[in-house]
Coordinates of C-alpha atoms in Angstrom, one line a residue:
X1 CA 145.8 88.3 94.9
X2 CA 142.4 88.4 92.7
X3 CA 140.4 86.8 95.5
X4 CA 141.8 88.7 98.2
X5 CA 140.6 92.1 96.4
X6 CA 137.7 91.1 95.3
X7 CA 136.9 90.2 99.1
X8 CA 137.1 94.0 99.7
X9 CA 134.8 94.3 97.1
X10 CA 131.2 95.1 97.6
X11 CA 128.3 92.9 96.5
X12 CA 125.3 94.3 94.3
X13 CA 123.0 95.8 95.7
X14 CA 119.3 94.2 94.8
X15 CA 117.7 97.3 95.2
X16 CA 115.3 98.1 91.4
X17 CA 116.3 101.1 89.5
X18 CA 112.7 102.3 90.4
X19 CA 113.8 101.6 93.9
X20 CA 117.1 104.0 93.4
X21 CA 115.1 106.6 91.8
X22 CA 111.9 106.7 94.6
X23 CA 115.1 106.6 97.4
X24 CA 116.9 109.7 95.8
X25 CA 114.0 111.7 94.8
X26 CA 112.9 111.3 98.7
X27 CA 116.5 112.4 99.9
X28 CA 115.8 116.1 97.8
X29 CA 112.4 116.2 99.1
X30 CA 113.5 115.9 102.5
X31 CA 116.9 117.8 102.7
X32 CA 115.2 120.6 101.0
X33 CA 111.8 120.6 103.0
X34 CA 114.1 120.2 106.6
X35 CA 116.8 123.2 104.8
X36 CA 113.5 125.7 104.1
X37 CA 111.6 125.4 107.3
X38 CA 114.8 124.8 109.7
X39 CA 116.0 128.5 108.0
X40 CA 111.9 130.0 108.1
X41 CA 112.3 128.4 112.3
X42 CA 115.9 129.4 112.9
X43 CA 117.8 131.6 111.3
X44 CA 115.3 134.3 112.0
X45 CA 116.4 134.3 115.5
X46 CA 120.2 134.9 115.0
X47 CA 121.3 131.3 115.3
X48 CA 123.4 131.0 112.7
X49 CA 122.6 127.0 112.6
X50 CA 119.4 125.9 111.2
X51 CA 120.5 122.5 108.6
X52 CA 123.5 120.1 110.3
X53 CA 125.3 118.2 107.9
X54 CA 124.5 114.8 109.7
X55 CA 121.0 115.3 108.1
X56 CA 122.1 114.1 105.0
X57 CA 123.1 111.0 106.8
X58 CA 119.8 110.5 108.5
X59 CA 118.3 111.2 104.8
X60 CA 119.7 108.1 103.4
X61 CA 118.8 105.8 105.9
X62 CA 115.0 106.8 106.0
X63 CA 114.7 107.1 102.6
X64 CA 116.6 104.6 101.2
X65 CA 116.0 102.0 103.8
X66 CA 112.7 102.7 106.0
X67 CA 112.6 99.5 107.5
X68 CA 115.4 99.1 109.4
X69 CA 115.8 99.8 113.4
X70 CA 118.5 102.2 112.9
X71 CA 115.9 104.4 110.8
X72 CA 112.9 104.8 112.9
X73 CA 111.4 108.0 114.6
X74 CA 112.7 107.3 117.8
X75 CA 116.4 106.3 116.8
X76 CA 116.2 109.4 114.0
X77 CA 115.2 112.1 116.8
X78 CA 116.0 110.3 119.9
X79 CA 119.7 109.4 118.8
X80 CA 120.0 112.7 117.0
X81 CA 119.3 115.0 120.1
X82 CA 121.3 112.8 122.5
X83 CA 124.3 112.6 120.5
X84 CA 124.6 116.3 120.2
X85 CA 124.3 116.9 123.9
X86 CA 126.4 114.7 124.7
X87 CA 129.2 116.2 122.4
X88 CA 128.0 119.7 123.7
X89 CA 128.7 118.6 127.3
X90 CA 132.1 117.1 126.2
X91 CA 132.8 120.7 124.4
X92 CA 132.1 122.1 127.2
X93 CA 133.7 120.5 129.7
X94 CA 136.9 119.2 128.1
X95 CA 137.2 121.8 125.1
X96 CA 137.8 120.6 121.6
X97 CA 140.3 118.5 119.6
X98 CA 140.2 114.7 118.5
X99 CA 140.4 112.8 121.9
X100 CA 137.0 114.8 123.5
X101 CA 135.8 113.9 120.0
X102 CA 136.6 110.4 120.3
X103 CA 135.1 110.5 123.4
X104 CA 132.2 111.9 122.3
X105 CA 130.8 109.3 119.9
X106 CA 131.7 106.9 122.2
X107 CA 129.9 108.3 125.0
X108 CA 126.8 109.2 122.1
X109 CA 127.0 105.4 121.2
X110 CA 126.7 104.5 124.9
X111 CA 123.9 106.7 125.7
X112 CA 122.0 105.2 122.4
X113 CA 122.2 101.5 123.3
X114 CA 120.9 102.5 126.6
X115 CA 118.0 104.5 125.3
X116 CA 117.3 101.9 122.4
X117 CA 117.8 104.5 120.0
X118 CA 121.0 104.0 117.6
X119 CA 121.0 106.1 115.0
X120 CA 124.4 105.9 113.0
X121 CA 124.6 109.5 112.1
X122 CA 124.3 110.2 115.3
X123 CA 127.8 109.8 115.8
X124 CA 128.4 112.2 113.3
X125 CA 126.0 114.7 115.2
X126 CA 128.4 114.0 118.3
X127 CA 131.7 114.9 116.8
X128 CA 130.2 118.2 115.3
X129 CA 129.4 119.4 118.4
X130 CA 132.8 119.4 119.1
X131 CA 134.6 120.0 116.1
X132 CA 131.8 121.8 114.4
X133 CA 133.6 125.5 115.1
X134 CA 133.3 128.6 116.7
X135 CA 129.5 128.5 115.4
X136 CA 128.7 125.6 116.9
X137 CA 130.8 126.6 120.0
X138 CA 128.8 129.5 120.7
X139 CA 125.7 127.9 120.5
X140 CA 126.5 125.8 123.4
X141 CA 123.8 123.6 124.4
X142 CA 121.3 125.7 121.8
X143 CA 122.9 123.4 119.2
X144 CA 120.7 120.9 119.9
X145 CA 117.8 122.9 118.9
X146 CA 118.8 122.8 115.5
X147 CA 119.5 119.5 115.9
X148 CA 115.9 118.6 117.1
X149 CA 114.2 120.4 114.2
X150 CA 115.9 118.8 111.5
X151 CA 115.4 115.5 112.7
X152 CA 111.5 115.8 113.3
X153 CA 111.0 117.5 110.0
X154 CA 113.2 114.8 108.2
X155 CA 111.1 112.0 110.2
X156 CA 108.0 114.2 109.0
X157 CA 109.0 114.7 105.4
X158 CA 109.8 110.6 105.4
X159 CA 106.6 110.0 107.1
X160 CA 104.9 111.4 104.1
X161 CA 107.2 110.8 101.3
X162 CA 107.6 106.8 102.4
X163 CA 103.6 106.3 102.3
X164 CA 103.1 107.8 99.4
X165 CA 105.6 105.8 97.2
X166 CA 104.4 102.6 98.4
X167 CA 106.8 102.1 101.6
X168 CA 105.5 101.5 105.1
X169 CA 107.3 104.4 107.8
X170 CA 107.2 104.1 110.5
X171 CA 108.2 100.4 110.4
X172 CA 107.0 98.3 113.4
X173 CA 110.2 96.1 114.7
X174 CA 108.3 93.1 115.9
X175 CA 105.4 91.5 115.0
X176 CA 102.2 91.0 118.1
X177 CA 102.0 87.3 119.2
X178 CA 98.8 86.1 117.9
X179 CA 98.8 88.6 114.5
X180 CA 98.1 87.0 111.7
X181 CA 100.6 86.7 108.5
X182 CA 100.3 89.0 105.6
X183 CA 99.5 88.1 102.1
X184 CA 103.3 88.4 101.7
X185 CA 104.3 86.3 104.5
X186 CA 103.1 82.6 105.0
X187 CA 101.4 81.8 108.1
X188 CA 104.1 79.5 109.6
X189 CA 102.9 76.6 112.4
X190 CA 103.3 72.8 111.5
X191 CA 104.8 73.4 108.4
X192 CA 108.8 75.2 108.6
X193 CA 110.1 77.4 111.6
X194 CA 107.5 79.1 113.4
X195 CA 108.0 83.0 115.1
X196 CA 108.9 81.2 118.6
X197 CA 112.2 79.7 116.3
X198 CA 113.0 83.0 115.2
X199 CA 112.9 84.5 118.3
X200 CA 114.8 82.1 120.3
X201 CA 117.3 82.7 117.3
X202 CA 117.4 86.3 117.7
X203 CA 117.8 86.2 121.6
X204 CA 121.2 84.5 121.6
X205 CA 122.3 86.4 118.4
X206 CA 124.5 89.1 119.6
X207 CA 125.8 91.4 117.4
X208 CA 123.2 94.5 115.9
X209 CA 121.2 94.0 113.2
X210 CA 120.1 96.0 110.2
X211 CA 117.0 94.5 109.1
X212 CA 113.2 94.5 110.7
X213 CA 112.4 91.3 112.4
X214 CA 109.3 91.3 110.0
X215 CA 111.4 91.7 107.5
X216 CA 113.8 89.0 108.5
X217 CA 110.7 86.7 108.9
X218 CA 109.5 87.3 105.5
X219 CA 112.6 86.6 103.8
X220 CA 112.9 83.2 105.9
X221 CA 109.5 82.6 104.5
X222 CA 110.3 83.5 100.9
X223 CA 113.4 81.2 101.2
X224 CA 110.9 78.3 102.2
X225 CA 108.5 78.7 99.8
X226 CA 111.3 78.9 97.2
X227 CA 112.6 75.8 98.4
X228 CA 109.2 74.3 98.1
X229 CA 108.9 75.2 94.7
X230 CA 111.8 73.4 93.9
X231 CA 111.0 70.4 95.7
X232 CA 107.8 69.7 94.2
X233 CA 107.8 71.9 91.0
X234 CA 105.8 74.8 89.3
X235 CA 102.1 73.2 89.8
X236 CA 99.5 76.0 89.2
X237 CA 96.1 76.0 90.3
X238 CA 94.7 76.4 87.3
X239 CA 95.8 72.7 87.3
X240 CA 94.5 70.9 89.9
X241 CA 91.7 73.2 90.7
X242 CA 87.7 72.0 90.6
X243 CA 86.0 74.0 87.7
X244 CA 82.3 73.2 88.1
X245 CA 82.0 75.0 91.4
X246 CA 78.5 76.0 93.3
X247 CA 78.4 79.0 94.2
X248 CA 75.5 81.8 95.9
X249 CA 74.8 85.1 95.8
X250 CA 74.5 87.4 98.4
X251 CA 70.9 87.6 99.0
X252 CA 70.6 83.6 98.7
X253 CA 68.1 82.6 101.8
X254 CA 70.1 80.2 104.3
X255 CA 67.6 77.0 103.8
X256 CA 68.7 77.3 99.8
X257 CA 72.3 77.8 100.9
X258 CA 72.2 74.9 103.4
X259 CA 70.4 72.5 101.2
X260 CA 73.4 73.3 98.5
X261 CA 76.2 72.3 100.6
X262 CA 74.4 69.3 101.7
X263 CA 73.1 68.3 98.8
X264 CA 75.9 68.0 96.8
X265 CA 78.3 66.7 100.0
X266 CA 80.3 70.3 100.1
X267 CA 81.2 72.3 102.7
X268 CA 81.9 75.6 100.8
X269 CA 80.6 78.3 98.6
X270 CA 82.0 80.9 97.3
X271 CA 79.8 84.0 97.2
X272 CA 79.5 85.9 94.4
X273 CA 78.3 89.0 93.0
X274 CA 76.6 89.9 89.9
X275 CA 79.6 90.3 87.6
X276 CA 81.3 86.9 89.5
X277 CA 83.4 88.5 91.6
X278 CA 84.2 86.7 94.7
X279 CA 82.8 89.1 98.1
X280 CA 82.9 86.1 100.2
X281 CA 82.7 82.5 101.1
X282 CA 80.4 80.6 103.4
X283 CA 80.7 77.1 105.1
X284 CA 79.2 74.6 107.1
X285 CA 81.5 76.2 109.8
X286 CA 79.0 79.7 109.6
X287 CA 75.5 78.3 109.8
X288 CA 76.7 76.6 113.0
X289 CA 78.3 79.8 114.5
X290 CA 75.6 82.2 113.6
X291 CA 73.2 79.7 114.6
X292 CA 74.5 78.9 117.6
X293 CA 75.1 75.6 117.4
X294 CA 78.0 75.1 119.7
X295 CA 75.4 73.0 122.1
X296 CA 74.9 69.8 120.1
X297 CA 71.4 69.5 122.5
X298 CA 68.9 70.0 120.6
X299 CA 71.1 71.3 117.2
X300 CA 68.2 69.8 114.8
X301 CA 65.6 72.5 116.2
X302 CA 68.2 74.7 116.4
X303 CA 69.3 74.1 112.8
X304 CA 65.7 74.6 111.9
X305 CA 64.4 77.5 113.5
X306 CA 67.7 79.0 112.0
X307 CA 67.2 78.2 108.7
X308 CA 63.4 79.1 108.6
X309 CA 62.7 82.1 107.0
X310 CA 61.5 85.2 110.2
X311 CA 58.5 86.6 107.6
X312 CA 59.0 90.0 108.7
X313 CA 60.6 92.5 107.1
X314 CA 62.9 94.2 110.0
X315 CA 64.8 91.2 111.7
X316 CA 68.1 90.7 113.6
X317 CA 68.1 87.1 113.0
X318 CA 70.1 86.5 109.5
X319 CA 68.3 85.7 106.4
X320 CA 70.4 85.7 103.6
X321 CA 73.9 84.4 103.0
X322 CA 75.5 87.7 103.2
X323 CA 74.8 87.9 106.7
X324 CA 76.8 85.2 107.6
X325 CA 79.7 85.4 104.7
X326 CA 83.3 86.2 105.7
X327 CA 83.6 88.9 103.7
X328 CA 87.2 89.3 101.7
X329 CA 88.0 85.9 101.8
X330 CA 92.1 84.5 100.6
X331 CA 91.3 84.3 96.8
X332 CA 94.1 82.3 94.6
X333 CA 94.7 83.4 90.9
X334 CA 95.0 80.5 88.0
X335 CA 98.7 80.9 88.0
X336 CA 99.1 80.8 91.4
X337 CA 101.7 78.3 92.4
X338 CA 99.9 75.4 94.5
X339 CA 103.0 75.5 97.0
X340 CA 101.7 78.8 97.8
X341 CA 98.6 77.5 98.9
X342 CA 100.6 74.6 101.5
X343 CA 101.0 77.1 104.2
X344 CA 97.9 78.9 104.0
X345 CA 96.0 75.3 104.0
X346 CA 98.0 73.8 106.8
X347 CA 98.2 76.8 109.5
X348 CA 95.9 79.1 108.4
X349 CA 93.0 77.0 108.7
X350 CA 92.3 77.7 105.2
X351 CA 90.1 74.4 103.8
X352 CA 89.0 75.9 100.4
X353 CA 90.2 78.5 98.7
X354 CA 88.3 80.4 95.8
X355 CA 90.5 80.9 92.2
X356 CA 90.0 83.6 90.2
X357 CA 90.9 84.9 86.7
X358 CA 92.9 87.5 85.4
X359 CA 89.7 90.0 85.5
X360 CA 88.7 88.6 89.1
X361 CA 85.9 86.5 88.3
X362 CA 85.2 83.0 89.9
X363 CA 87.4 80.0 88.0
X364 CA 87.4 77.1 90.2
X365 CA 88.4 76.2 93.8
X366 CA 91.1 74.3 95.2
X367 CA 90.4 72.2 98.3
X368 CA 93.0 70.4 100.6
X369 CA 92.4 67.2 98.9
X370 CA 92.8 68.7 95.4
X371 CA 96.0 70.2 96.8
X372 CA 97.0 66.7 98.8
X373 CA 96.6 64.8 95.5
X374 CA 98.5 66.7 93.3
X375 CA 101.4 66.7 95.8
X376 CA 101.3 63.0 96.3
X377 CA 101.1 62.9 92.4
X378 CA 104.0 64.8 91.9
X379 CA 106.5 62.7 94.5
X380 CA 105.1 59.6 92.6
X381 CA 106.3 61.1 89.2
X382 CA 109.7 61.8 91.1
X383 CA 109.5 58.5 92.0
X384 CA 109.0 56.8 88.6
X385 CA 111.3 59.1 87.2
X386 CA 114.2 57.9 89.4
X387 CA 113.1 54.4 88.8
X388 CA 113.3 54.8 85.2

C-alpha cells in the first residue's frame, strides 16, 4: 500500500530557492504589468474584459519555465488567440454547457497541433469562452481581443523580465546544423552521441515533449561528462598542465613569434597582455593562413616575405601577432577537471588550451599529449590497483 501511494506522489523539484524566488517575483511582474495596461487599453472602451484568468496559467509557464516549447511567443499568443475563437465559434454556434465545452478544447487542441502552437492554458482560454458568462457571451468574437493583449504583454513582460534575471526568452527549439557548442555544452563528434543521434531519436519519439531540444542535448552531455568523471576520476589541470609556458604579447613582430615556436619545437602561444591576461593564442596554423600558405609552391619565399618586417608605417600586410591572434580563445581554469577538456580536444579541434588562475592570469597550458598521458596514467593505476 506504501509503494502504491508514494507512486502518486510527486518527485522534487530541482529547481534553487533563488530559482523559486526569480520565477514568482516574475509571475507579479507580469500579471500586474498585463492587469494595468489590458485595463489602461480595454476597459476604457466599455469591454468589460480586459485580464482572462488563463493568464495566470500562461504566467507560470513563461516564467517559471522559459525554455520549453509550450512557453514560447508563438505557442503563448498564437495558442491563446486560437483557442478562444475557437470556443467563441462553438458559443456561438452550439450555445453553452459542458459538451460544446468539451468540444471546444478539443477542437482548440486540434487547431494547436496543426498550427505548431500548443500552449496548455490555452485550453483553459477555450472553455472560458464558453463557460465564461454572460460577459464573455456578449463579447462574442471581441473576446479574443482581450485575449490577444494579455498574451503579447505577458510575452512582452517575460521578454524583459527573463533577460534580465539571467534566463534566455525567447528560447530557440533547435540548434542550426553546423553551430558550434556552448561553453556549457561539449562539442560532441567522435567522442559520445553526436546531434544526428539525437535527432534520429527524437523523430521516432512520439509523444510531446516538455523540454528544448538544446536543453535535452545539454543534459545528455552533462550525463556524459559526469560519467567521464567517474570513469577516470577528478584529474585537474592544475595537474598535468605545462608551467613554464612561452608566451607573446600583442605587438610581438611575426619573425620573433615564428622563431619562438620553432625554436623551442611548439606550436602555440598564448598571447598575453600586460597584466597576463590571456587575449589570444597563435599557432603554426595562423602564420600559414594569413600568409597564404595554402600553396606549398614556393611556401619558403612565401614564409619569408611574410615574416619580413613592410618598413612603413601604414600597412595592410600584418606585422605584429595581434593581427593574426584568435582573439578570445577557450581558456581552462586550474581546477578545471581534465575530462572537461576530452571533448573540446577531440571535436572541437582544440590542440592547446591556455590555464588560468583564479584572477585570470596565464598558469600553464595543457596540450593533447599532456591530456593523453594523464589518461593513459590513470587506466594504468586502475589497472595495478585491480591487480593488487
Amino acid at each position: 500500500m506504501k509503494n502504491f501511494l508514494q507512486r502518486w506522489l510527486p518527485h522534487p523539484h530541482n529547481g534553487s530557492h533563488a530559482e523559486q524566488l526569480r520565477a514568482c517575483l516574475g509571475a507579479i511582474f507580469g500579471i500586474l504589468l498585463t492587469g494595468l495596461l489590458g485595463h489602461f487599453l480595454l476597459a476604457g472602451d466599455g469591454a468589460g474584459i480586459y485580464l482572462v484568468a488563463p493568464m495566470g496559467a500562461s504566467a507560470v509557464l513563461v516564467f517559471c519555465l522559459p525554455a520549453s516549447p509550450l512557453a514560447q511567443p508563438w505557442s503563448v499568443i498564437g495558442g491563446n488567440v486560437l483557442s478562444g475563437l475557437m470556443g467563441v465559434a462553438c458559443a456561438h454556434w452550439l450555445g453553452t454547457g459542458v459538451p460544446v465545452a468539451a468540444l471546444a478544447t478539443c477542437l482548440a487542441i486540434a487547431a494547436m497541433f496543426l498550427l505548431r502552437c500548443l500552449h496548455p492554458p490555452g485550453g483553459a482560454v477555450a472553455l472560458t469562452a464558453v463557460m465564461g458568462g454572460a460577459a464573455v457571451h456578449a463579447a462574442g468574437a471581441g473576446f479574443a481581443l482581450p485575449v490577444l493583449i494579455d498574451s503579447a504583454i505577458l510575452v512582452c513582460s517575460a521578454v524583459a523580465y527573463n533577460r534580465l534575471s539571467g534566463r534566455r526568452y525567447p528560447h530557440a527549439q533547435s540548434a542550426p546544423a553546423n553551430a558550434r557548442a556552448s561553453a556549457d555544452a561539449p562539442p560532441t563528434g567522435r567522442l559520445g552521441f553526436t546531434p544526428a543521434d539525437m535527432d534520429a531519436v527524437l523523430r521516432q519519439y512520439p509523444q510531446v515533449l516538455d523540454v528544448s531540444r538544446d536543453q535535452l542535448e545539454t543534459l545528455f552531455l552533462q550525463t556524459e561528462m559526469h560519467a567521464y568523471g567517474r570513469r577516470f576520476g577528478v584529474i585537474r589541470c592544475a595537474d598535468i598542465m605545462s608551467k613554464d609556458v612561452l608566451s607573446a604579447e600583442f605587438g610581438t613582430e611575426l619573425g620573433e613569434a615564428w622563431r619562438i615556436l620553432r625554436g623551442h619545437g611548439i606550436r602555440a602561444l598564448p598571447v598575453l597582455n600586460r597584466a597576463r591576461r590571456v587575449i589570444g593564442i597563435v599557432t603554426q596554423g595562423d602564420f600559414l593562413k594569413h600568409g597564404g600558405l595554402d600553396d606549398y609552391r614556393g611556401m619558403r619565399h612565401k614564409l619569408h616575405r611574410f615574416l619580413r618586417r613592410s618598413g612603413v608605417s601604414h600597412t595592410e600586410k600584418p606585422e605584429v601577432v595581434g593581427q593574426i591572434m584568435r582573439h578570445h580563445p577557450h581558456t581552462a581554469t586550474l581546477a578545471t577537471p581534465i575530462v572537461e577538456l576530452v571533448p573540446l580536444m577531440a571535436n572541437a579541434g582544440f590542440h592547446h588550451i591556455p590555464v588560468v588562475d583564479a584572477e585570470g592570469r596565464l598558469a600553464g597550458m595543457v596540450t593533447q599529449s599532456d591530456l593523453m598521458a594523464a589518461l593513459y596514467e590513470s587506466r594504468l593505476g586502475d589497472g595495478i590497483a585491480l591487480a593488487a
